[in-house]
JSON list of C-alpha atoms in Angstrom, two decimals:
[
{"chain": "E", "resi": 1, "resn": "MET", "atom": "CA", "xyz": [0.21, -0.28, 0.07]},
{"chain": "E", "resi": 2, "resn": "LYS", "atom": "CA", "xyz": [1.38, 3.82, -1.13]},
{"chain": "E", "resi": 3, "resn": "ILE", "atom": "CA", "xyz": [1.17, 6.10, 1.02]},
{"chain": "E", "resi": 4, "resn": "ASP", "atom": "CA", "xyz": [1.54, 10.01, -0.14]},
{"chain": "E", "resi": 5, "resn": "ILE", "atom": "CA", "xyz": [0.91, 13.57, 2.18]},
{"chain": "E", "resi": 6, "resn": "GLU", "atom": "CA", "xyz": [0.30, 16.12, 0.79]},
{"chain": "E", "resi": 7, "resn": "GLU", "atom": "CA", "xyz": [0.94, 19.37, 2.75]},
{"chain": "E", "resi": 8, "resn": "CYS", "atom": "CA", "xyz": [-1.27, 22.62, 1.79]},
{"chain": "E", "resi": 9, "resn": "ALA", "atom": "CA", "xyz": [-1.82, 25.42, 4.33]},
{"chain": "E", "resi": 10, "resn": "ALA", "atom": "CA", "xyz": [-4.69, 26.83, 2.49]},
{"chain": "E", "resi": 11, "resn": "LEU", "atom": "CA", "xyz": [-6.59, 24.12, 3.47]},
{"chain": "E", "resi": 12, "resn": "ARG", "atom": "CA", "xyz": [-9.63, 23.96, 6.94]},
{"chain": "E", "resi": 13, "resn": "GLU", "atom": "CA", "xyz": [-9.55, 20.70, 7.03]},
{"chain": "E", "resi": 14, "resn": "THR", "atom": "CA", "xyz": [-8.33, 17.49, 6.35]},
{"chain": "E", "resi": 15, "resn": "GLU", "atom": "CA", "xyz": [-9.17, 15.33, 3.18]},
{"chain": "E", "resi": 16, "resn": "VAL", "atom": "CA", "xyz": [-7.58, 11.55, 3.02]},
{"chain": "E", "resi": 17, "resn": "LEU", "atom": "CA", "xyz": [-8.22, 10.44, -0.25]},
{"chain": "E", "resi": 18, "resn": "ILE", "atom": "CA", "xyz": [-8.26, 6.34, -0.66]},
{"chain": "E", "resi": 19, "resn": "ARG", "atom": "CA", "xyz": [-7.36, 5.43, -4.71]},
{"chain": "E", "resi": 20, "resn": "CYS", "atom": "CA", "xyz": [-7.89, 1.65, -4.67]},
{"chain": "E", "resi": 21, "resn": "ARG", "atom": "CA", "xyz": [-8.48, -1.23, -7.70]},
{"chain": "E", "resi": 22, "resn": "LYS", "atom": "CA", "xyz": [-11.48, -2.17, -5.58]},
{"chain": "E", "resi": 23, "resn": "ALA", "atom": "CA", "xyz": [-13.83, -0.74, -2.85]},
{"chain": "E", "resi": 24, "resn": "ASP", "atom": "CA", "xyz": [-13.04, -4.13, -0.34]},
{"chain": "E", "resi": 25, "resn": "GLU", "atom": "CA", "xyz": [-12.85, -5.40, 3.57]},
{"chain": "E", "resi": 26, "resn": "ARG", "atom": "CA", "xyz": [-10.10, -4.34, 3.03]},
{"chain": "E", "resi": 27, "resn": "VAL", "atom": "CA", "xyz": [-10.78, -0.60, 2.32]},
{"chain": "E", "resi": 28, "resn": "ALA", "atom": "CA", "xyz": [-13.77, 0.06, 4.31]},
{"chain": "E", "resi": 29, "resn": "SER", "atom": "CA", "xyz": [-12.01, -1.64, 8.04]},
{"chain": "E", "resi": 30, "resn": "ILE", "atom": "CA", "xyz": [-9.27, 1.84, 6.65]},
{"chain": "E", "resi": 31, "resn": "VAL", "atom": "CA", "xyz": [-12.33, 3.63, 6.04]},
{"chain": "E", "resi": 32, "resn": "SER", "atom": "CA", "xyz": [-13.68, 2.78, 9.71]},
{"chain": "E", "resi": 33, "resn": "SER", "atom": "CA", "xyz": [-10.49, 3.71, 11.11]},
{"chain": "E", "resi": 34, "resn": "LEU", "atom": "CA", "xyz": [-10.12, 6.85, 9.92]},
{"chain": "E", "resi": 35, "resn": "GLN", "atom": "CA", "xyz": [-13.43, 8.38, 11.09]},
{"chain": "E", "resi": 36, "resn": "MET", "atom": "CA", "xyz": [-13.38, 6.49, 14.51]},
{"chain": "E", "resi": 37, "resn": "HIS", "atom": "CA", "xyz": [-10.28, 9.49, 14.62]},
{"chain": "E", "resi": 38, "resn": "ASP", "atom": "CA", "xyz": [-13.15, 11.93, 13.63]},
{"chain": "E", "resi": 39, "resn": "LEU", "atom": "CA", "xyz": [-15.89, 10.53, 15.87]},
{"chain": "E", "resi": 40, "resn": "ARG", "atom": "CA", "xyz": [-16.40, 12.15, 19.94]},
{"chain": "E", "resi": 41, "resn": "VAL", "atom": "CA", "xyz": [-17.76, 11.21, 22.68]},
{"chain": "E", "resi": 42, "resn": "ALA", "atom": "CA", "xyz": [-19.09, 13.94, 25.44]},
{"chain": "E", "resi": 43, "resn": "GLY", "atom": "CA", "xyz": [-20.34, 13.10, 28.65]},
{"chain": "E", "resi": 44, "resn": "LYS", "atom": "CA", "xyz": [-18.95, 14.18, 32.34]},
{"chain": "E", "resi": 45, "resn": "SER", "atom": "CA", "xyz": [-16.16, 13.27, 33.88]},
{"chain": "E", "resi": 46, "resn": "ASP", "atom": "CA", "xyz": [-15.33, 14.10, 38.22]},
{"chain": "E", "resi": 47, "resn": "GLY", "atom": "CA", "xyz": [-17.70, 16.80, 37.67]},
{"chain": "E", "resi": 48, "resn": "GLU", "atom": "CA", "xyz": [-16.98, 18.93, 34.51]},
{"chain": "E", "resi": 49, "resn": "MET", "atom": "CA", "xyz": [-18.51, 18.33, 30.85]},
{"chain": "E", "resi": 50, "resn": "ALA", "atom": "CA", "xyz": [-15.67, 16.12, 28.70]},
{"chain": "E", "resi": 51, "resn": "SER", "atom": "CA", "xyz": [-14.63, 15.20, 25.18]},
{"chain": "E", "resi": 52, "resn": "VAL", "atom": "CA", "xyz": [-12.81, 12.43, 23.94]},
{"chain": "E", "resi": 53, "resn": "PRO", "atom": "CA", "xyz": [-12.43, 10.80, 20.70]},
{"chain": "E", "resi": 54, "resn": "ALA", "atom": "CA", "xyz": [-14.03, 7.80, 20.29]},
{"chain": "E", "resi": 55, "resn": "ALA", "atom": "CA", "xyz": [-10.66, 5.90, 19.19]},
{"chain": "E", "resi": 56, "resn": "ALA", "atom": "CA", "xyz": [-9.34, 6.57, 23.10]},
{"chain": "E", "resi": 57, "resn": "ILE", "atom": "CA", "xyz": [-12.74, 4.43, 24.36]},
{"chain": "E", "resi": 58, "resn": "LEU", "atom": "CA", "xyz": [-11.66, 0.95, 25.15]},
{"chain": "E", "resi": 59, "resn": "TYR", "atom": "CA", "xyz": [-15.12, -0.69, 25.98]},
{"chain": "E", "resi": 60, "resn": "VAL", "atom": "CA", "xyz": [-18.22, 1.21, 27.19]},
{"chain": "E", "resi": 61, "resn": "GLU", "atom": "CA", "xyz": [-20.20, -0.80, 30.19]},
{"chain": "E", "resi": 62, "resn": "CYS", "atom": "CA", "xyz": [-24.11, -0.13, 31.74]},
{"chain": "E", "resi": 63, "resn": "VAL", "atom": "CA", "xyz": [-24.45, 0.31, 35.49]},
{"chain": "E", "resi": 64, "resn": "ASP", "atom": "CA", "xyz": [-28.15, 0.59, 36.70]},
{"chain": "E", "resi": 65, "resn": "SER", "atom": "CA", "xyz": [-29.65, 2.35, 33.41]},
{"chain": "E", "resi": 66, "resn": "ARG", "atom": "CA", "xyz": [-26.29, 4.61, 33.33]},
{"chain": "E", "resi": 67, "resn": "THR", "atom": "CA", "xyz": [-24.45, 5.20, 30.91]},
{"chain": "E", "resi": 68, "resn": "PHE", "atom": "CA", "xyz": [-19.80, 4.66, 31.45]},
{"chain": "E", "resi": 69, "resn": "ALA", "atom": "CA", "xyz": [-17.31, 5.39, 28.70]},
{"chain": "E", "resi": 70, "resn": "TYR", "atom": "CA", "xyz": [-14.18, 3.58, 29.91]},
{"chain": "E", "resi": 71, "resn": "THR", "atom": "CA", "xyz": [-10.12, 5.71, 28.33]},
{"chain": "E", "resi": 72, "resn": "GLN", "atom": "CA", "xyz": [-7.09, 4.27, 29.26]},
{"chain": "E", "resi": 73, "resn": "ASP", "atom": "CA", "xyz": [-6.52, 7.16, 32.06]},
{"chain": "E", "resi": 74, "resn": "SER", "atom": "CA", "xyz": [-10.84, 8.28, 32.65]},
{"chain": "E", "resi": 75, "resn": "VAL", "atom": "CA", "xyz": [-13.89, 7.26, 33.52]},
{"chain": "E", "resi": 76, "resn": "LEU", "atom": "CA", "xyz": [-16.80, 9.38, 31.60]},
{"chain": "E", "resi": 77, "resn": "GLU", "atom": "CA", "xyz": [-20.39, 9.17, 32.30]},
{"chain": "E", "resi": 78, "resn": "LEU", "atom": "CA", "xyz": [-22.68, 8.69, 28.82]},
{"chain": "E", "resi": 79, "resn": "SER", "atom": "CA", "xyz": [-26.49, 11.25, 28.19]},
{"chain": "E", "resi": 80, "resn": "LEU", "atom": "CA", "xyz": [-26.69, 8.53, 25.49]},
{"chain": "E", "resi": 81, "resn": "ARG", "atom": "CA", "xyz": [-28.20, 5.18, 25.55]},
{"chain": "E", "resi": 82, "resn": "LEU", "atom": "CA", "xyz": [-26.76, 2.16, 25.22]},
{"chain": "E", "resi": 83, "resn": "TYR", "atom": "CA", "xyz": [-28.65, 1.59, 21.92]},
{"chain": "E", "resi": 84, "resn": "GLU", "atom": "CA", "xyz": [-28.24, 5.51, 20.68]},
{"chain": "E", "resi": 85, "resn": "LEU", "atom": "CA", "xyz": [-24.28, 5.53, 21.76]},
{"chain": "E", "resi": 86, "resn": "GLU", "atom": "CA", "xyz": [-24.44, 1.65, 19.10]},
{"chain": "E", "resi": 87, "resn": "ASP", "atom": "CA", "xyz": [-26.72, 4.18, 16.50]},
{"chain": "E", "resi": 88, "resn": "ARG", "atom": "CA", "xyz": [-23.87, 6.96, 16.43]},
{"chain": "E", "resi": 89, "resn": "LEU", "atom": "CA", "xyz": [-21.02, 4.98, 16.53]},
{"chain": "E", "resi": 90, "resn": "GLU", "atom": "CA", "xyz": [-22.40, 2.91, 13.39]},
{"chain": "E", "resi": 91, "resn": "GLY", "atom": "CA", "xyz": [-19.26, 1.64, 10.98]},
{"chain": "E", "resi": 92, "resn": "ALA", "atom": "CA", "xyz": [-16.75, 2.45, 13.77]},
{"chain": "E", "resi": 93, "resn": "SER", "atom": "CA", "xyz": [-14.67, -0.40, 15.22]},
{"chain": "E", "resi": 94, "resn": "PHE", "atom": "CA", "xyz": [-16.93, -0.75, 18.03]},
{"chain": "E", "resi": 95, "resn": "VAL", "atom": "CA", "xyz": [-18.33, -4.27, 18.70]},
{"chain": "E", "resi": 96, "resn": "ARG", "atom": "CA", "xyz": [-21.76, -4.83, 21.49]},
{"chain": "E", "resi": 97, "resn": "ILE", "atom": "CA", "xyz": [-21.11, -8.10, 23.42]},
{"chain": "E", "resi": 98, "resn": "ALA", "atom": "CA", "xyz": [-23.30, -9.36, 26.30]},
{"chain": "E", "resi": 99, "resn": "PHE", "atom": "CA", "xyz": [-21.29, -9.04, 29.92]},
{"chain": "E", "resi": 100, "resn": "ALA", "atom": "CA", "xyz": [-22.24, -13.02, 30.40]},
{"chain": "E", "resi": 101, "resn": "VAL", "atom": "CA", "xyz": [-21.00, -14.18, 26.84]},
{"chain": "E", "resi": 102, "resn": "ALA", "atom": "CA", "xyz": [-18.34, -11.50, 27.34]},
{"chain": "E", "resi": 103, "resn": "MET", "atom": "CA", "xyz": [-16.75, -13.23, 30.98]},
{"chain": "E", "resi": 104, "resn": "VAL", "atom": "CA", "xyz": [-17.35, -16.53, 29.70]},
{"chain": "E", "resi": 105, "resn": "PHE", "atom": "CA", "xyz": [-14.81, -15.48, 26.61]},
{"chain": "E", "resi": 106, "resn": "PHE", "atom": "CA", "xyz": [-12.29, -13.29, 28.66]},
{"chain": "E", "resi": 107, "resn": "LEU", "atom": "CA", "xyz": [-12.34, -16.83, 31.31]},
{"chain": "E", "resi": 108, "resn": "ALA", "atom": "CA", "xyz": [-11.88, -19.70, 28.52]},
{"chain": "E", "resi": 109, "resn": "ALA", "atom": "CA", "xyz": [-8.96, -17.68, 26.42]},
{"chain": "E", "resi": 110, "resn": "GLY", "atom": "CA", "xyz": [-7.04, -17.19, 30.59]},
{"chain": "E", "resi": 111, "resn": "THR", "atom": "CA", "xyz": [-6.94, -20.48, 31.01]},
{"chain": "E", "resi": 112, "resn": "ILE", "atom": "CA", "xyz": [-6.06, -20.96, 27.57]},
{"chain": "E", "resi": 113, "resn": "PHE", "atom": "CA", "xyz": [-2.77, -19.13, 28.30]},
{"chain": "E", "resi": 114, "resn": "LYS", "atom": "CA", "xyz": [-2.98, -18.65, 31.63]},
{"chain": "E", "resi": 115, "resn": "GLY", "atom": "CA", "xyz": [0.65, -19.18, 33.39]},
{"chain": "E", "resi": 116, "resn": "GLU", "atom": "CA", "xyz": [0.95, -20.88, 37.42]},
{"chain": "E", "resi": 117, "resn": "SER", "atom": "CA", "xyz": [0.81, -17.75, 38.56]},
{"chain": "E", "resi": 118, "resn": "HIS", "atom": "CA", "xyz": [-2.69, -16.83, 37.46]},
{"chain": "E", "resi": 119, "resn": "ALA", "atom": "CA", "xyz": [-4.32, -20.57, 37.80]},
{"chain": "E", "resi": 120, "resn": "SER", "atom": "CA", "xyz": [-5.80, -19.74, 40.95]},
{"chain": "E", "resi": 121, "resn": "GLY", "atom": "CA", "xyz": [-7.42, -16.61, 39.28]},
{"chain": "E", "resi": 122, "resn": "MET", "atom": "CA", "xyz": [-8.89, -18.05, 36.90]},
{"chain": "E", "resi": 123, "resn": "MET", "atom": "CA", "xyz": [-10.96, -20.91, 39.08]},
{"chain": "E", "resi": 124, "resn": "MET", "atom": "CA", "xyz": [-11.92, -17.74, 41.50]},
{"chain": "E", "resi": 125, "resn": "GLY", "atom": "CA", "xyz": [-13.41, -16.82, 37.70]},
{"chain": "E", "resi": 126, "resn": "TRP", "atom": "CA", "xyz": [-15.08, -20.53, 36.61]},
{"chain": "E", "resi": 127, "resn": "GLY", "atom": "CA", "xyz": [-16.24, -20.45, 40.51]},
{"chain": "E", "resi": 128, "resn": "LEU", "atom": "CA", "xyz": [-18.18, -17.02, 39.82]},
{"chain": "E", "resi": 129, "resn": "LEU", "atom": "CA", "xyz": [-19.99, -17.84, 36.84]},
{"chain": "E", "resi": 130, "resn": "VAL", "atom": "CA", "xyz": [-21.27, -20.74, 37.70]},
{"chain": "E", "resi": 131, "resn": "ALA", "atom": "CA", "xyz": [-21.69, -19.55, 41.09]},
{"chain": "E", "resi": 132, "resn": "CYS", "atom": "CA", "xyz": [-24.20, -17.01, 39.73]},
{"chain": "E", "resi": 133, "resn": "ILE", "atom": "CA", "xyz": [-25.85, -19.38, 36.71]},
{"chain": "E", "resi": 134, "resn": "VAL", "atom": "CA", "xyz": [-26.88, -20.77, 39.42]},
{"chain": "E", "resi": 135, "resn": "SER", "atom": "CA", "xyz": [-28.03, -18.16, 41.65]},
{"chain": "E", "resi": 136, "resn": "SER", "atom": "CA", "xyz": [-30.09, -16.56, 38.88]},
{"chain": "E", "resi": 137, "resn": "GLY", "atom": "CA", "xyz": [-31.88, -19.64, 38.88]},
{"chain": "E", "resi": 138, "resn": "LEU", "atom": "CA", "xyz": [-32.87, -20.01, 42.39]},
{"chain": "E", "resi": 139, "resn": "GLN", "atom": "CA", "xyz": [-33.95, -16.57, 41.87]},
{"chain": "E", "resi": 140, "resn": "LEU", "atom": "CA", "xyz": [-36.61, -17.62, 39.68]},
{"chain": "E", "resi": 141, "resn": "VAL", "atom": "CA", "xyz": [-37.93, -19.99, 41.64]},
{"chain": "E", "resi": 142, "resn": "PHE", "atom": "CA", "xyz": [-38.00, -17.88, 44.86]},
{"chain": "E", "resi": 143, "resn": "PHE", "atom": "CA", "xyz": [-38.53, -14.14, 43.33]},
{"chain": "E", "resi": 144, "resn": "THR", "atom": "CA", "xyz": [-40.97, -14.90, 40.62]},
{"chain": "E", "resi": 145, "resn": "PRO", "atom": "CA", "xyz": [-44.34, -16.26, 41.40]},
{"chain": "E", "resi": 146, "resn": "ALA", "atom": "CA", "xyz": [-43.75, -18.52, 38.80]},
{"chain": "E", "resi": 147, "resn": "LEU", "atom": "CA", "xyz": [-43.18, -21.89, 41.23]},
{"chain": "E", "resi": 148, "resn": "ILE", "atom": "CA", "xyz": [-44.15, -20.72, 44.30]},
{"chain": "E", "resi": 149, "resn": "LYS", "atom": "CA", "xyz": [-47.56, -17.68, 43.90]},
{"chain": "E", "resi": 150, "resn": "ARG", "atom": "CA", "xyz": [-47.53, -17.12, 47.32]},
{"chain": "E", "resi": 151, "resn": "MET", "atom": "CA", "xyz": [-44.85, -15.89, 49.77]},
{"chain": "E", "resi": 152, "resn": "SER", "atom": "CA", "xyz": [-43.73, -13.25, 51.54]},
{"chain": "E", "resi": 153, "resn": "TYR", "atom": "CA", "xyz": [-40.81, -11.43, 50.56]},
{"chain": "E", "resi": 154, "resn": "PRO", "atom": "CA", "xyz": [-38.50, -11.77, 53.90]},
{"chain": "E", "resi": 155, "resn": "VAL", "atom": "CA", "xyz": [-39.35, -15.71, 53.94]},
{"chain": "E", "resi": 156, "resn": "ARG", "atom": "CA", "xyz": [-38.63, -16.31, 50.09]},
{"chain": "E", "resi": 157, "resn": "VAL", "atom": "CA", "xyz": [-34.88, -14.29, 50.89]},
{"chain": "E", "resi": 158, "resn": "THR", "atom": "CA", "xyz": [-34.87, -16.57, 53.87]},
{"chain": "E", "resi": 159, "resn": "LEU", "atom": "CA", "xyz": [-35.23, -19.79, 51.10]},
{"chain": "E", "resi": 160, "resn": "PHE", "atom": "CA", "xyz": [-32.99, -17.95, 48.64]},
{"chain": "E", "resi": 161, "resn": "GLY", "atom": "CA", "xyz": [-30.18, -17.91, 50.64]},
{"chain": "E", "resi": 162, "resn": "LEU", "atom": "CA", "xyz": [-30.34, -21.07, 52.41]},
{"chain": "E", "resi": 163, "resn": "CYS", "atom": "CA", "xyz": [-30.55, -23.24, 49.21]},
{"chain": "E", "resi": 164, "resn": "PHE", "atom": "CA", "xyz": [-27.78, -21.04, 48.04]},
{"chain": "E", "resi": 165, "resn": "PHE", "atom": "CA", "xyz": [-25.42, -21.84, 50.95]},
{"chain": "E", "resi": 166, "resn": "PRO", "atom": "CA", "xyz": [-25.02, -25.97, 50.33]},
{"chain": "E", "resi": 167, "resn": "VAL", "atom": "CA", "xyz": [-24.31, -24.22, 46.50]},
{"chain": "E", "resi": 168, "resn": "LEU", "atom": "CA", "xyz": [-21.90, -21.92, 47.21]},
{"chain": "E", "resi": 169, "resn": "ALA", "atom": "CA", "xyz": [-20.46, -24.39, 49.76]},
{"chain": "E", "resi": 170, "resn": "GLY", "atom": "CA", "xyz": [-20.03, -26.90, 46.37]},
{"chain": "E", "resi": 171, "resn": "ILE", "atom": "CA", "xyz": [-18.62, -24.11, 44.00]},
{"chain": "E", "resi": 172, "resn": "ALA", "atom": "CA", "xyz": [-16.53, -23.16, 46.82]},
{"chain": "E", "resi": 173, "resn": "ALA", "atom": "CA", "xyz": [-15.01, -26.68, 47.66]},
{"chain": "E", "resi": 174, "resn": "LEU", "atom": "CA", "xyz": [-14.51, -27.05, 43.55]},
{"chain": "E", "resi": 175, "resn": "PHE", "atom": "CA", "xyz": [-12.86, -25.08, 41.88]},
{"chain": "E", "resi": 176, "resn": "SER", "atom": "CA", "xyz": [-10.90, -24.06, 45.92]},
{"chain": "E", "resi": 177, "resn": "TRP", "atom": "CA", "xyz": [-12.33, -20.96, 46.92]},
{"chain": "E", "resi": 178, "resn": "LEU", "atom": "CA", "xyz": [-10.93, -22.12, 50.30]},
{"chain": "E", "resi": 179, "resn": "PRO", "atom": "CA", "xyz": [-8.37, -24.89, 51.37]},
{"chain": "E", "resi": 180, "resn": "VAL", "atom": "CA", "xyz": [-9.93, -27.94, 52.38]},
{"chain": "E", "resi": 181, "resn": "GLU", "atom": "CA", "xyz": [-7.47, -28.74, 55.15]},
{"chain": "E", "resi": 182, "resn": "TYR", "atom": "CA", "xyz": [-7.83, -25.80, 57.06]},
{"chain": "E", "resi": 183, "resn": "PRO", "atom": "CA", "xyz": [-11.39, -26.03, 58.81]},
{"chain": "E", "resi": 184, "resn": "ALA", "atom": "CA", "xyz": [-11.32, -22.66, 60.81]},
{"chain": "E", "resi": 185, "resn": "ALA", "atom": "CA", "xyz": [-12.18, -21.08, 57.62]},
{"chain": "E", "resi": 186, "resn": "TRP", "atom": "CA", "xyz": [-15.29, -22.93, 56.57]},
{"chain": "E", "resi": 187, "resn": "ILE", "atom": "CA", "xyz": [-16.49, -22.35, 59.49]},
{"chain": "E", "resi": 188, "resn": "SER", "atom": "CA", "xyz": [-15.59, -18.77, 59.82]},
{"chain": "E", "resi": 189, "resn": "PHE", "atom": "CA", "xyz": [-17.03, -18.60, 56.46]},
{"chain": "E", "resi": 190, "resn": "ALA", "atom": "CA", "xyz": [-20.33, -20.81, 57.41]},
{"chain": "E", "resi": 191, "resn": "VAL", "atom": "CA", "xyz": [-20.33, -18.44, 60.01]},
{"chain": "E", "resi": 192, "resn": "ALA", "atom": "CA", "xyz": [-20.36, -14.88, 57.89]},
{"chain": "E", "resi": 193, "resn": "TYR", "atom": "CA", "xyz": [-22.66, -16.16, 55.43]},
{"chain": "E", "resi": 194, "resn": "LEU", "atom": "CA", "xyz": [-25.26, -17.25, 57.33]},
{"chain": "E", "resi": 195, "resn": "VAL", "atom": "CA", "xyz": [-25.23, -13.74, 60.10]},
{"chain": "E", "resi": 196, "resn": "ILE", "atom": "CA", "xyz": [-25.12, -12.00, 56.52]},
{"chain": "E", "resi": 197, "resn": "LEU", "atom": "CA", "xyz": [-28.38, -13.34, 55.44]},
{"chain": "E", "resi": 198, "resn": "GLY", "atom": "CA", "xyz": [-29.78, -13.22, 58.82]},
{"chain": "E", "resi": 199, "resn": "ILE", "atom": "CA", "xyz": [-29.19, -9.84, 58.80]},
{"chain": "E", "resi": 200, "resn": "LEU", "atom": "CA", "xyz": [-30.33, -9.35, 55.27]},
{"chain": "E", "resi": 201, "resn": "SER", "atom": "CA", "xyz": [-33.66, -11.19, 56.27]},
{"chain": "E", "resi": 202, "resn": "LEU", "atom": "CA", "xyz": [-34.57, -9.40, 59.14]},
{"chain": "E", "resi": 203, "resn": "VAL", "atom": "CA", "xyz": [-33.98, -5.97, 57.03]},
{"chain": "E", "resi": 204, "resn": "PHE", "atom": "CA", "xyz": [-36.39, -6.91, 54.88]},
{"chain": "E", "resi": 205, "resn": "THR", "atom": "CA", "xyz": [-38.62, -8.27, 57.24]},
{"chain": "E", "resi": 206, "resn": "CYS", "atom": "CA", "xyz": [-38.63, -4.57, 59.09]},
{"chain": "E", "resi": 207, "resn": "VAL", "atom": "CA", "xyz": [-38.91, -2.27, 55.63]},
{"chain": "E", "resi": 208, "resn": "CYS", "atom": "CA", "xyz": [-42.05, -4.92, 54.41]},
{"chain": "E", "resi": 209, "resn": "LYS", "atom": "CA", "xyz": [-43.73, -4.43, 57.81]},
{"chain": "E", "resi": 210, "resn": "HIS", "atom": "CA", "xyz": [-43.67, -0.76, 57.26]},
{"chain": "E", "resi": 211, "resn": "GLN", "atom": "CA", "xyz": [-44.50, -0.68, 53.55]},
{"chain": "E", "resi": 212, "resn": "ILE", "atom": "CA", "xyz": [-47.54, -3.00, 54.19]},
{"chain": "E", "resi": 213, "resn": "LYS", "atom": "CA", "xyz": [-48.10, -0.58, 57.55]},
{"chain": "E", "resi": 214, "resn": "GLU", "atom": "CA", "xyz": [-48.04, 2.61, 54.88]},
{"chain": "E", "resi": 215, "resn": "LEU", "atom": "CA", "xyz": [-50.37, 0.78, 52.30]},
{"chain": "E", "resi": 216, "resn": "ASN", "atom": "CA", "xyz": [-52.77, 0.31, 55.04]},
{"chain": "E", "resi": 217, "resn": "ASP", "atom": "CA", "xyz": [-52.44, 3.42, 56.18]},
{"chain": "E", "resi": 218, "resn": "ASN", "atom": "CA", "xyz": [-52.85, 5.22, 52.72]},
{"chain": "E", "resi": 219, "resn": "LEU", "atom": "CA", "xyz": [-55.80, 2.61, 51.86]},
{"chain": "E", "resi": 220, "resn": "ALA", "atom": "CA", "xyz": [-57.87, 3.13, 55.10]},
{"chain": "E", "resi": 221, "resn": "ALA", "atom": "CA", "xyz": [-57.45, 7.35, 54.64]},
{"chain": "E", "resi": 222, "resn": "TYR", "atom": "CA", "xyz": [-58.37, 6.29, 51.03]},
{"chain": "E", "resi": 223, "resn": "LYS", "atom": "CA", "xyz": [-61.91, 4.62, 52.48]},
{"chain": "E", "resi": 224, "resn": "GLN", "atom": "CA", "xyz": [-62.11, 7.74, 54.77]},
{"chain": "E", "resi": 225, "resn": "GLN", "atom": "CA", "xyz": [-62.37, 10.49, 52.47]},
{"chain": "E", "resi": 226, "resn": "HIS", "atom": "CA", "xyz": [-65.07, 8.55, 49.74]},
{"chain": "E", "resi": 227, "resn": "ARG", "atom": "CA", "xyz": [-67.35, 7.71, 53.05]},
{"chain": "E", "resi": 228, "resn": "GLN", "atom": "CA", "xyz": [-67.14, 11.73, 53.40]}
]
């Protein structure tokens, strides 16, 4: 490929002319790379408005309905939704991929090319992935009306936690999260898990009681108002 650079002081903006025998995929890739340098994304960084070239963005993620773009040395909160940003960056070198798919891909790549020093980290990653999958299944059982129609929320939280504990313990043993030869580590793990579960159950019980009381009071006030 031949590259010529011609300087002209009269030009107001840089022009790129591509001469080719045929506009194939290679040419399309060159055009996409050039367009990346012309695209900019605006957002808030440390409370101030900032603008960065699209080519400087490493990845974008959506957390709690908020969109964040990450560069090598900064994080921008964008006003655009993920699908809006996808439309704006159409044709650029970005690929939209689900977090779970990305996690599986990077875990698989890490497992294949890992060194001995990274083995424990990869085992932890695979264990967390399995735990997330099992947790999603248990949430479907206990937090939707698919199988359990009528049950208070605190009871659902408690049953979910009790069912998830043996699963989590099995995953911890299978993927070597804790040393099997140290019972104290497992006892500490069990105690910490059950204490956290108890606190969460108590908190949800108090919150549910407060919400039910508030709803009953509002309903009583509504009935009283319409009687008059």
